[in-house]
Amino acid sequence: MRNLKYVSLLLAAGMFAACSDNLDVNKENGAGGGDKTPAYLTISIANNGNSSRANTGTDDGTAEDSELGNAGTANENKVNTILLVALSEDESSGIAKLYAAGTGGNVSDWTNAAGTYTTDETLKLSVGTYKILAVANPYANFVNGINETTEIAKVRELYDKITEGKYVPAGDVTTADAAAAVLATDDNGVMMGNKAEVTVELKEENTPEHPAEATVEIERAVSKITFRNKMDGEDINNVYEVPVSAGTVKAKTVQGKINADDSEVTLNVAYDICSPTPNTVYVLVNDVDKTTTVYGAPEQGSDVYRLLTAKTQEEYNLGTAENKKEWYVVKDTSKPWESLNYQFDEESATAGNWYVRIEGYALTNLSKEQNHVRHIGDGHGVSTPFGTLNGNNYLITPYWADKNGVTFGADGNFTGNPATTTWFYNTLADVSAESENLTIDTDGSFKNGGAAATYYRALPTTDEDPGTVTGGTSSSNPEVGARMAYCFENSTDIDHQTHGLSTGISFVARMYKDESCTQPITTLYQYNGYNFESLKAIGEAFGANTPKKIQDLIDKAAASTPITKEDLEAAGIKQYSSNICYYYTTEIKHFDNGNNNTLGNMEFAIMRNNIYSLAITNISKIGDPIVDPTPETPNETKEAALKVSVKIIPWIVRYNDIEF
């Protein structure tokens, strides 16, 4: 007489736990097992709020676990449908079954008790060792045509689809938030799946009274970025006082000879664009015709500055050490003065105070695709489904090889023009282009050339209860914040954690002369990192040494001759649009290595089931007139205009406190 075997399987979610299920128990054999001895499996899925976490700042934790957790909203915890796949290790038997939504928005045939979904009925399998996968709330196309099957080829195909496949949004999805929301809708809940592969052995002695048990942790397939409007329990009005020295700073100069027999002349101090270390150069502006000549520092034992010749970076790299003493580096040798970065004397500046009010934001470099389950690897071509971060490995995301194969040119841009729009929504280039023409209407709406802005939107307000944050070593944790977006995973190796590849955020602000924000700054220019309220003020900073390009613009303005954007850019001047400025940071940190000068493994990344909670903690200067489109810019620098506090939650919470 054939013995029956039974097993009880507990699926506990990284934020969720497992569900129970029922199949026909009257057949003589196990599911897909031919004449093998049957066994039975009971499943529970509990919504317990634990999952992969991450860490930033002073909180304890690692790149895998921040020690901070959050239960999430009702919709983020909903278990609406369940896909269960059990495949024997020898792939001779298995079952796949979809449990659809029933009444009350919960999965059919399951009882929900305080977030734990269970059924007392059993799933019939055959004796053996099984690999178990559970997917809660799978998206429609993922389970299209699936009901219940024990046909081993179909079970194996679905198992491979879960572990090796990825979600690719439909062609009509045009924004990152909309794409991620497919996996995080109010009606269907958030898609969740195994954090690790789980195996369970069904033996003859596993009777209904003594079932085998297994635990499967599942985690949300999306991440969430939030913004905190409170700090230490107090509302933040997002108005910041910043020191300014608009029009008061003076150009830095030195006195020196350019010929041994001549008297001393006044030279402007500047840098060229030589990579990786710019050369210090000295610029002479002719008093009469305003022509520009560039010199190098005197050789040892001499007091005469050396005339230099402009070279491109490529030409410079091919020169000998002796050649380079006579050269400096520019972008275009036909316009040798346009690449110079003039220096200003900080001590000459007279500081005053203006105010900036943060109005909105745009997220950048949000991934278009998402692996169904997490993939972990060494970053060198070897990756496997599931696994945990240990400080030496990486979260491997779609297009990993392409992103990490990017090289940078001398100008800091990607060489070869890789199709970053294949990888990302809201690319840095796209957001930068919109920042050049963005306006803010009186009703607070964002416009680009009269049409609604594509990327910029108002700061979010809390329209749902996100729950509290627990854990960590501090006596109290801040709130979660209001949701900016659900998004997909994005990571790179250490060397490619740059503005053009890491997920980042641009804040847009308006500038005022008073704290009540009633006196807007109507005209403002930026030149070599300093702000000026008029072109004339730039000339006053240089005095008699004003470069010709700038003097020409001053003369045009005095004659009421129209000045174009191209005229300004040719002189290295950027004009602010209205009273709008920008702060850009990719410092949405997944894990802080504690060193602001050295990028660390998985320091800047987006990982599923984490909440990246942002707050601006300080702004130290006026923002930029546009978002800098240079993708090579490192994510982390010694100085920043804005500081962001990022804290990450399990939902694992990762707090990012941002200072500019």
XYZ file of C-alpha atoms in Angstrom:
660
model
C 0.000 0.000 0.000
C 1.390 3.376 -0.986
C 2.266 5.781 1.870
C 1.153 9.408 1.709
C 3.437 12.303 2.607
C 2.528 15.786 3.774
C 4.356 19.038 4.137
C 3.493 22.438 5.546
C 5.217 25.381 3.874
C 5.433 28.806 5.492
C 6.245 31.677 3.150
C 7.270 34.709 5.198
C 7.710 37.913 3.218
C 10.754 40.144 3.508
C 7.921 42.314 4.176
C 5.424 39.685 3.595
C 4.781 36.061 4.367
C 3.388 33.181 2.444
C -0.051 31.899 1.581
C -1.792 28.534 1.782
C -3.269 26.707 -1.106
C -5.426 23.811 -2.151
C -5.373 21.263 -4.920
C -7.301 18.060 -5.550
C -6.230 15.592 -2.843
C -8.120 12.623 -4.227
C -5.690 11.635 -6.975
C -3.460 8.673 -6.295
C -0.215 10.308 -7.400
C 1.574 13.548 -6.731
C 1.340 16.564 -9.016
C 3.225 15.914 -12.229
C 4.864 12.915 -10.631
C 3.358 9.973 -12.483
C 3.300 6.999 -10.108
C 5.435 8.620 -7.436
C 4.209 8.571 -3.859
C 2.088 11.660 -3.209
C 2.670 14.234 -0.483
C 0.850 17.372 0.572
C 1.901 20.949 1.198
C 0.177 23.645 3.258
C 1.264 27.246 2.729
C 0.919 30.507 4.673
C 2.030 33.977 3.589
C 2.500 36.591 6.303
C 2.980 40.308 5.845
C 5.655 40.798 8.487
C 7.486 43.911 7.285
C 11.008 42.467 7.133
C 13.195 42.500 4.036
C 16.458 43.521 2.488
C 17.499 46.830 3.988
C 20.193 49.407 3.436
C 22.075 51.988 5.453
C 23.253 55.578 5.313
C 24.469 58.090 7.819
C 24.995 57.124 11.438
C 22.458 54.324 11.577
C 23.785 50.849 12.198
C 23.574 48.431 9.321
C 25.042 47.344 6.035
C 24.312 47.604 2.343
C 21.927 44.702 2.897
C 20.190 45.816 6.089
C 19.818 49.348 7.459
C 18.297 48.177 10.752
C 15.397 50.542 10.008
C 12.004 49.246 8.965
C 8.568 50.421 7.902
C 5.401 48.365 7.525
C 4.252 50.380 4.517
C 0.810 51.492 3.425
C -2.222 49.255 3.100
C -1.790 49.031 -0.674
C 1.889 48.217 -0.305
C 0.986 45.303 1.966
C -1.974 44.009 0.006
C -1.852 40.427 -1.230
C -4.282 40.427 -4.109
C -3.154 37.440 -6.160
C -0.555 34.740 -5.589
C 1.456 32.740 -8.087
C 2.966 29.590 -6.606
C 5.589 27.473 -8.377
C 7.029 24.243 -6.945
C 9.615 22.400 -9.053
C 11.434 19.253 -7.957
C 15.226 19.448 -8.025
C 15.397 16.677 -10.604
C 12.758 18.603 -12.597
C 10.614 15.526 -12.924
C 7.565 16.909 -11.167
C 6.060 20.173 -10.030
C 3.080 22.454 -10.065
C 2.264 26.071 -10.888
C -0.952 27.682 -9.786
C -2.364 31.215 -9.798
C -4.705 32.186 -6.980
C -6.811 35.078 -8.216
C -8.434 37.929 -6.348
C -11.722 37.248 -4.652
C -14.112 39.348 -2.623
C -12.828 42.205 -0.524
C -9.725 42.593 -2.678
C -7.987 39.611 -1.069
C -6.774 36.474 -2.782
C -9.418 33.767 -3.180
C -9.498 30.786 -0.818
C -7.173 32.444 1.654
C -8.014 33.846 5.075
C -6.416 37.148 6.004
C -5.751 37.484 9.721
C -3.710 40.528 10.718
C -1.786 40.473 7.454
C -1.173 36.724 7.386
C -2.854 34.824 4.561
C -3.486 31.140 5.229
C -5.479 28.161 4.029
C -5.990 24.830 5.752
C -6.309 22.920 2.501
C -3.311 21.154 1.114
C -1.336 21.187 -2.099
C -0.648 17.719 -3.467
C 2.892 16.933 -4.658
C 5.125 13.868 -4.887
C 7.926 12.761 -2.604
C 11.150 14.654 -3.314
C 13.017 17.896 -2.789
C 11.337 20.968 -4.262
C 12.390 24.478 -5.121
C 9.613 26.854 -4.094
C 8.844 30.251 -5.600
C 6.021 32.563 -4.594
C 5.068 35.783 -6.391
C 2.439 38.031 -4.821
C 0.516 40.433 -7.053
C 2.209 39.530 -10.362
C 1.507 41.987 -13.160
C -1.033 40.960 -15.801
C 1.314 40.029 -18.657
C 3.467 38.023 -16.272
C 0.682 35.521 -15.567
C -1.200 35.740 -18.836
C -2.716 32.333 -19.616
C -1.664 30.801 -16.281
C -4.263 29.063 -14.133
C -3.014 25.715 -12.874
C -0.675 23.190 -14.435
C 1.416 20.159 -13.517
C 2.888 19.820 -17.009
C 6.561 19.778 -16.140
C 7.755 21.732 -19.206
C 5.386 24.591 -18.387
C 6.319 24.557 -14.700
C 10.023 24.663 -15.593
C 9.404 27.474 -18.082
C 7.586 29.556 -15.469
C 10.292 28.868 -12.872
C 12.936 30.135 -15.314
C 10.774 33.137 -16.215
C 10.634 34.177 -12.557
C 14.316 33.636 -11.777
C 15.901 34.783 -15.040
C 13.342 37.109 -16.633
C 12.700 40.807 -16.259
C 9.820 43.232 -16.434
C 9.833 45.462 -19.526
C 7.088 48.140 -19.555
C 4.683 48.303 -22.463
C 5.530 50.698 -25.271
C 2.842 53.190 -24.318
C 4.333 53.745 -20.849
C 6.247 57.018 -21.081
C 7.211 57.964 -17.542
C 9.225 56.142 -14.939
C 6.653 56.525 -12.186
C 3.901 55.134 -14.412
C 6.065 52.170 -15.352
C 6.923 51.305 -11.769
C 3.329 51.857 -10.699
C 2.347 48.871 -12.843
C 3.953 46.894 -10.042
C 2.512 49.089 -7.302
C -1.108 49.981 -8.023
C -3.854 50.697 -5.533
C -6.023 47.945 -6.974
C -3.444 45.209 -7.347
C -0.867 45.951 -4.672
C 2.909 45.743 -5.042
C 4.521 42.811 -6.814
C 6.626 40.735 -4.401
C 8.796 37.693 -4.865
C 11.403 35.455 -3.254
C 14.422 37.088 -1.703
C 16.185 33.719 -1.824
C 15.608 30.319 -3.352
C 13.907 27.976 -0.902
C 13.988 24.198 -0.943
C 11.879 21.760 1.025
C 12.176 17.986 1.225
C 8.966 15.961 1.316
C 9.476 12.642 3.083
C 7.229 9.683 3.791
C 7.175 10.503 7.504
C 5.730 13.948 6.820
C 2.112 13.208 7.671
C -0.696 15.731 8.034
C -0.043 15.644 11.766
C 3.714 16.154 11.320
C 4.206 18.179 8.152
C 7.505 19.497 6.903
C 7.880 23.276 7.050
C 9.740 25.810 4.958
C 10.021 29.578 5.071
C 10.209 31.769 2.003
C 11.013 35.447 2.470
C 9.514 37.627 -0.222
C 10.282 41.280 -0.896
C 8.706 44.069 -2.906
C 9.961 44.289 -6.484
C 10.047 48.109 -6.462
C 11.746 50.831 -4.452
C 10.134 54.000 -3.189
C 11.594 57.521 -3.033
C 9.954 59.874 -0.536
C 10.395 63.467 0.618
C 10.154 64.545 4.239
C 8.435 67.843 4.959
C 9.157 67.560 8.666
C 12.397 67.668 10.630
C 12.446 66.741 14.319
C 8.656 66.845 14.265
C 8.504 70.395 12.909
C 7.146 71.389 9.501
C 9.774 72.507 6.974
C 8.809 75.562 4.923
C 11.613 74.853 2.440
C 12.899 78.466 2.572
C 16.653 78.757 3.149
C 18.874 81.773 3.832
C 22.009 81.741 1.683
C 25.038 84.067 1.639
C 25.693 85.862 -1.653
C 28.320 88.223 -2.984
C 26.624 89.149 -6.237
C 28.717 91.741 -8.065
C 31.113 92.431 -5.203
C 33.851 89.864 -5.812
C 37.016 90.907 -7.696
C 39.002 88.931 -10.253
C 42.249 87.451 -8.931
C 45.340 89.024 -10.508
C 49.142 88.949 -10.243
C 51.828 91.443 -11.246
C 54.569 90.179 -13.547
C 56.814 90.725 -16.530
C 56.221 89.239 -19.953
C 59.557 90.474 -21.318
C 62.793 90.821 -19.376
C 63.205 94.502 -20.202
C 59.583 95.550 -19.714
C 57.883 96.874 -16.656
C 55.353 94.729 -14.798
C 51.820 94.186 -16.105
C 48.656 92.917 -14.459
C 47.622 89.368 -15.391
C 44.370 87.572 -14.584
C 44.692 84.181 -12.862
C 42.852 81.308 -14.541
C 42.802 77.536 -15.016
C 42.742 75.658 -18.304
C 40.682 72.492 -18.817
C 43.551 69.997 -18.719
C 42.438 66.597 -17.392
C 42.848 65.271 -14.792
C 44.576 68.305 -13.237
C 44.021 71.787 -14.728
C 47.048 73.996 -15.304
C 47.231 77.401 -13.659
C 47.642 80.041 -16.366
C 47.929 83.821 -16.438
C 45.965 85.934 -18.907
C 46.997 89.331 -20.256
C 44.238 91.513 -21.735
C 45.576 94.223 -24.055
C 44.454 97.677 -22.918
C 43.835 98.909 -26.449
C 42.306 96.130 -28.548
C 41.383 93.772 -25.675
C 43.170 90.839 -27.289
C 43.995 87.955 -24.961
C 47.384 86.290 -24.461
C 48.030 83.352 -22.139
C 51.207 82.820 -20.089
C 52.699 80.241 -17.751
C 54.504 80.831 -14.469
C 58.166 81.901 -14.691
C 60.811 79.187 -14.674
C 62.845 78.887 -11.499
C 65.301 81.771 -11.232
C 63.369 83.960 -13.676
C 60.730 86.649 -13.175
C 59.388 86.555 -16.746
C 56.091 84.803 -17.476
C 56.280 82.339 -20.413
C 54.034 82.687 -23.484
C 51.903 79.528 -23.921
C 50.305 77.883 -26.957
C 46.747 76.480 -26.890
C 46.413 72.735 -27.506
C 43.554 70.275 -27.361
C 43.624 67.604 -24.670
C 44.556 64.969 -27.265
C 47.462 67.061 -28.562
C 48.605 67.827 -25.029
C 48.596 64.142 -24.056
C 50.979 63.340 -26.922
C 53.532 65.959 -25.869
C 56.690 65.476 -23.837
C 57.192 67.005 -20.407
C 59.193 69.814 -22.031
C 56.445 70.417 -24.617
C 53.810 70.692 -21.921
C 55.705 73.490 -20.196
C 54.873 75.647 -23.225
C 51.265 74.523 -23.709
C 47.851 74.903 -22.134
C 44.646 72.973 -22.853
C 41.454 74.309 -24.407
C 38.358 72.756 -25.932
C 38.718 74.566 -29.253
C 42.086 76.007 -30.335
C 40.303 78.467 -32.641
C 38.724 80.011 -29.530
C 41.490 79.610 -26.944
C 40.020 82.060 -24.403
C 36.580 80.413 -24.120
C 37.771 77.411 -22.093
C 39.576 79.428 -19.430
C 38.222 79.325 -15.896
C 39.000 82.718 -14.338
C 39.635 82.843 -10.611
C 38.151 85.321 -8.158
C 39.462 86.634 -4.875
C 37.221 85.284 -2.110
C 38.461 87.878 0.354
C 37.249 90.697 -1.892
C 33.638 89.530 -1.721
C 31.124 91.390 0.409
C 28.602 88.842 1.617
C 24.902 89.557 1.930
C 21.930 87.241 2.336
C 19.303 86.113 -0.122
C 16.678 83.398 0.226
C 15.754 80.384 -1.872
C 12.472 78.519 -1.678
C 12.391 74.933 -2.949
C 9.440 74.582 -5.323
C 9.764 71.169 -6.967
C 11.949 68.349 -8.169
C 12.809 66.024 -11.035
C 14.199 62.524 -10.586
C 16.893 61.461 -13.034
C 18.173 58.180 -14.453
C 15.266 55.991 -13.388
C 15.600 52.456 -14.747
C 13.235 51.285 -17.460
C 13.542 47.573 -16.721
C 13.585 45.372 -13.654
C 14.616 41.782 -12.959
C 11.695 39.790 -11.570
C 13.822 38.771 -8.584
C 17.022 40.306 -7.311
C 20.313 39.277 -8.920
C 23.641 39.412 -7.069
C 27.092 39.089 -8.613
C 30.779 39.973 -8.484
C 30.402 42.684 -11.125
C 32.557 40.833 -13.630
C 30.000 38.846 -15.567
C 29.059 36.326 -12.894
C 25.605 36.831 -11.385
C 22.903 34.581 -9.998
C 19.280 35.026 -8.957
C 18.797 35.801 -5.269
C 21.601 36.264 -2.754
C 22.561 39.031 -0.325
C 25.036 41.908 -0.371
C 28.224 41.352 1.609
C 30.302 44.478 0.887
C 32.282 42.875 -1.932
C 29.529 42.020 -4.403
C 26.915 44.028 -6.274
C 23.239 44.166 -7.032
C 23.231 43.357 -10.751
C 20.581 45.325 -12.633
C 19.501 45.313 -16.310
C 22.095 46.731 -18.729
C 24.820 46.250 -16.125
C 27.535 45.570 -18.720
C 26.444 48.495 -20.911
C 26.386 51.009 -18.069
C 29.741 49.872 -16.724
C 31.239 49.837 -20.206
C 30.750 53.588 -20.579
C 33.932 55.620 -21.018
C 34.334 59.366 -20.605
C 35.892 61.905 -22.920
C 38.086 64.850 -21.987
C 34.981 67.038 -21.731
C 33.419 64.720 -19.145
C 30.768 63.381 -21.521
C 30.175 59.774 -22.536
C 32.239 58.738 -25.536
C 30.478 56.953 -28.376
C 27.079 58.460 -27.488
C 25.593 55.395 -25.765
C 21.794 55.205 -25.920
C 21.101 56.030 -22.273
C 17.411 56.454 -23.120
C 17.357 52.674 -23.610
C 18.351 52.254 -19.977
C 16.630 55.173 -18.270
C 13.596 57.370 -18.099
C 14.389 60.984 -17.158
C 18.000 60.903 -18.326
C 20.327 63.580 -16.998
C 20.484 65.073 -20.504
C 16.678 65.247 -20.754
C 16.236 66.850 -17.342
C 19.064 69.294 -18.060
C 17.433 70.327 -21.350
C 14.110 70.981 -19.616
C 15.853 73.053 -16.933
C 16.988 75.515 -19.621
C 13.407 76.492 -20.474
C 11.443 75.766 -17.303
C 9.028 78.363 -15.957
C 6.773 78.310 -12.920
C 3.270 79.755 -13.264
C 1.574 81.792 -10.568
C -0.446 78.707 -9.644
C 2.789 76.791 -9.027
C 2.554 74.602 -12.132
C 5.698 73.850 -14.114
C 5.856 74.680 -17.807
C 8.361 74.000 -20.569
C 7.851 76.304 -23.527
C 4.215 76.853 -22.602
C 3.391 73.143 -22.299
C 3.282 71.178 -19.077
C 6.757 70.160 -17.934
C 7.672 66.520 -18.500
C 10.069 65.937 -15.633
C 9.651 68.672 -13.026
C 6.763 68.548 -10.593
C 5.760 70.131 -7.296
C 7.034 68.747 -4.012
C 4.767 65.921 -2.845
C 2.362 66.193 0.031
C 1.344 63.277 2.193
C -1.814 61.767 0.682
C -1.526 58.437 2.465
C -0.388 57.215 5.845
C 3.055 55.698 5.248
C 3.340 54.362 8.805
C 6.186 54.822 11.246
C 9.864 53.942 11.101
C 11.199 51.452 13.619
C 14.620 50.137 14.571
C 18.011 51.795 14.422
C 20.114 53.111 17.270
C 18.663 56.620 17.596
C 16.039 57.360 20.232
C 13.530 58.432 17.610
C 13.231 58.084 13.840
C 11.850 60.698 11.428
C 8.726 60.122 9.428
C 8.808 58.228 6.147
C 7.722 61.213 4.059
C 5.433 61.649 1.056
C 5.961 59.455 -2.006
C 7.811 60.983 -4.951
C 7.881 57.830 -7.055
C 8.062 54.089 -7.149
C 11.114 53.096 -9.145
C 13.154 50.158 -10.356
C 16.613 49.039 -9.284
C 19.716 50.793 -10.598
C 23.338 50.095 -9.732
C 26.824 50.267 -11.251
C 30.344 49.371 -10.247
C 32.293 51.836 -8.109
C 33.938 53.731 -10.968
C 30.628 54.407 -12.736
C 28.816 56.001 -9.809
C 28.454 59.312 -11.654
C 25.740 61.875 -12.360
C 24.922 60.365 -15.752
C 24.435 56.791 -14.503
C 23.280 56.876 -10.877
C 19.700 57.679 -9.952
C 19.565 61.268 -8.734
C 17.328 64.218 -8.011
C 17.223 67.835 -9.140
C 15.497 70.397 -6.941
C 14.207 73.623 -8.457
C 13.976 76.786 -6.346
C 13.055 80.439 -6.685
C 15.337 83.209 -5.415
C 14.324 86.207 -3.308
C 15.944 89.110 -1.500
C 13.673 88.804 1.530
C 12.736 85.977 3.872
C 9.024 86.379 3.148
C 9.787 85.714 -0.529
C 8.056 88.798 -1.924
C 11.062 90.415 -3.678
C 12.224 88.094 -6.473
C 15.673 88.312 -8.029
C 14.649 89.422 -11.502
C 18.029 89.397 -13.303
C 20.991 87.222 -12.456
C 24.032 85.851 -14.289
C 26.576 83.189 -13.369
C 30.176 83.525 -14.471
C 32.939 81.147 -13.378
C 30.887 80.062 -10.399
C 29.989 83.561 -9.178
C 26.718 85.447 -9.422
C 26.268 88.944 -10.859
C 23.102 91.002 -11.175
C 24.260 92.644 -14.401
C 26.828 92.278 -17.166
C 28.310 95.561 -16.045
C 28.987 94.031 -12.628
C 31.076 91.290 -14.279
C 33.150 93.984 -15.994
C 33.584 95.786 -12.684
C 34.969 92.585 -11.185
C 37.752 92.542 -13.818
C 38.293 96.274 -14.142
C 40.782 97.121 -16.884
C 41.436 93.393 -17.412
C 37.908 92.596 -18.581
C 38.119 89.862 -21.285
C 37.110 91.033 -24.748
C 34.102 88.712 -25.047
C 32.635 90.158 -21.872
C 33.455 93.734 -22.776
C 31.690 93.287 -26.113
C 28.533 92.184 -24.263
C 28.756 95.134 -21.875
C 29.009 97.482 -24.852
C 25.995 95.811 -26.503
C 23.944 96.182 -23.341
C 24.900 99.855 -23.062
C 23.764 100.382 -26.666
C 20.506 98.451 -26.039
C 21.592 95.901 -28.671
C 19.824 92.537 -28.205
C 22.014 89.884 -26.592
C 21.254 86.248 -27.370
C 21.706 83.165 -25.265
C 24.412 82.090 -27.717
C 26.260 85.386 -27.193
C 26.302 84.787 -23.460
C 27.385 81.151 -23.762
C 30.248 82.117 -26.091
C 31.564 84.340 -23.305
C 31.096 81.637 -20.672
C 28.126 83.397 -19.037
C 24.878 81.716 -18.051
C 21.724 83.726 -17.408
C 19.113 82.593 -14.902
C 15.593 82.228 -16.237
C 13.352 84.506 -14.215
C 14.229 83.893 -10.552
C 14.675 80.111 -10.904
C 17.767 78.153 -9.831
C 18.608 74.451 -9.566
C 20.352 72.118 -7.160
C 21.368 68.737 -8.508
C 22.565 65.739 -6.544
C 22.794 62.038 -7.243
C 23.368 61.497 -3.574
C 20.491 59.121 -3.174
C 22.667 56.837 -1.151
C 22.103 53.174 -0.560
C 25.033 52.751 1.802
C 27.409 55.323 3.270
C 31.025 54.168 3.387
C 31.808 57.039 5.752
C 34.324 58.671 3.390
C 33.165 61.692 1.384
C 36.287 61.589 -0.775
C 36.180 57.941 -1.850
C 33.285 56.187 -3.535
C 32.370 52.824 -2.034
C 30.813 49.570 -3.176
C 27.022 49.975 -3.629
C 27.224 53.464 -2.081
C 24.957 55.034 -4.711
C 22.328 52.571 -5.851
C 18.608 51.887 -5.863
C 17.564 48.462 -4.523
C 14.143 46.851 -4.383
C 12.127 46.908 -1.169
C 13.955 49.978 0.130
C 12.471 53.379 0.890
C 14.866 56.225 0.130
C 13.552 59.037 2.299
C 14.982 62.442 1.355
C 15.133 65.667 3.318
C 17.028 68.891 2.640
C 19.009 69.786 5.745
C 20.968 72.783 4.502
C 21.554 75.013 1.481
C 24.777 76.994 1.467
C 24.614 78.996 -1.766
C 22.517 80.068 -4.719
C 21.845 77.208 -7.111
C 22.828 76.968 -10.754
C 20.975 78.503 -13.716
C 20.530 75.050 -15.321
C 21.183 71.450 -14.339
C 24.772 70.625 -15.284
C 24.518 68.019 -18.055
C 28.081 66.677 -17.619
C 27.530 62.980 -16.853
C 31.003 62.138 -15.562
C 30.655 64.411 -12.517
C 31.295 62.207 -9.446
C 28.341 61.600 -7.155
C 30.243 62.546 -4.036
C 32.403 65.631 -3.565
C 33.988 67.477 -0.662
C 31.814 70.520 -1.258
C 28.148 70.638 -2.155
C 25.644 73.456 -2.344
C 22.893 71.271 -0.949
C 22.997 68.428 1.526
C 20.428 65.666 1.389
C 19.661 63.282 4.212
C 18.767 59.910 2.751
C 17.497 57.220 5.052
C 16.471 53.899 3.730
C 13.618 51.595 5.122
C 11.357 47.423 4.931
C 10.254 48.358 3.510
C 13.974 49.037 4.560
C 14.290 52.728 5.220
C 17.300 54.702 4.071
C 17.297 58.336 5.133
C 19.114 60.809 2.873
C 19.630 64.238 4.447
C 20.641 66.629 1.688
C 22.628 69.834 2.037
C 23.411 72.224 -0.813
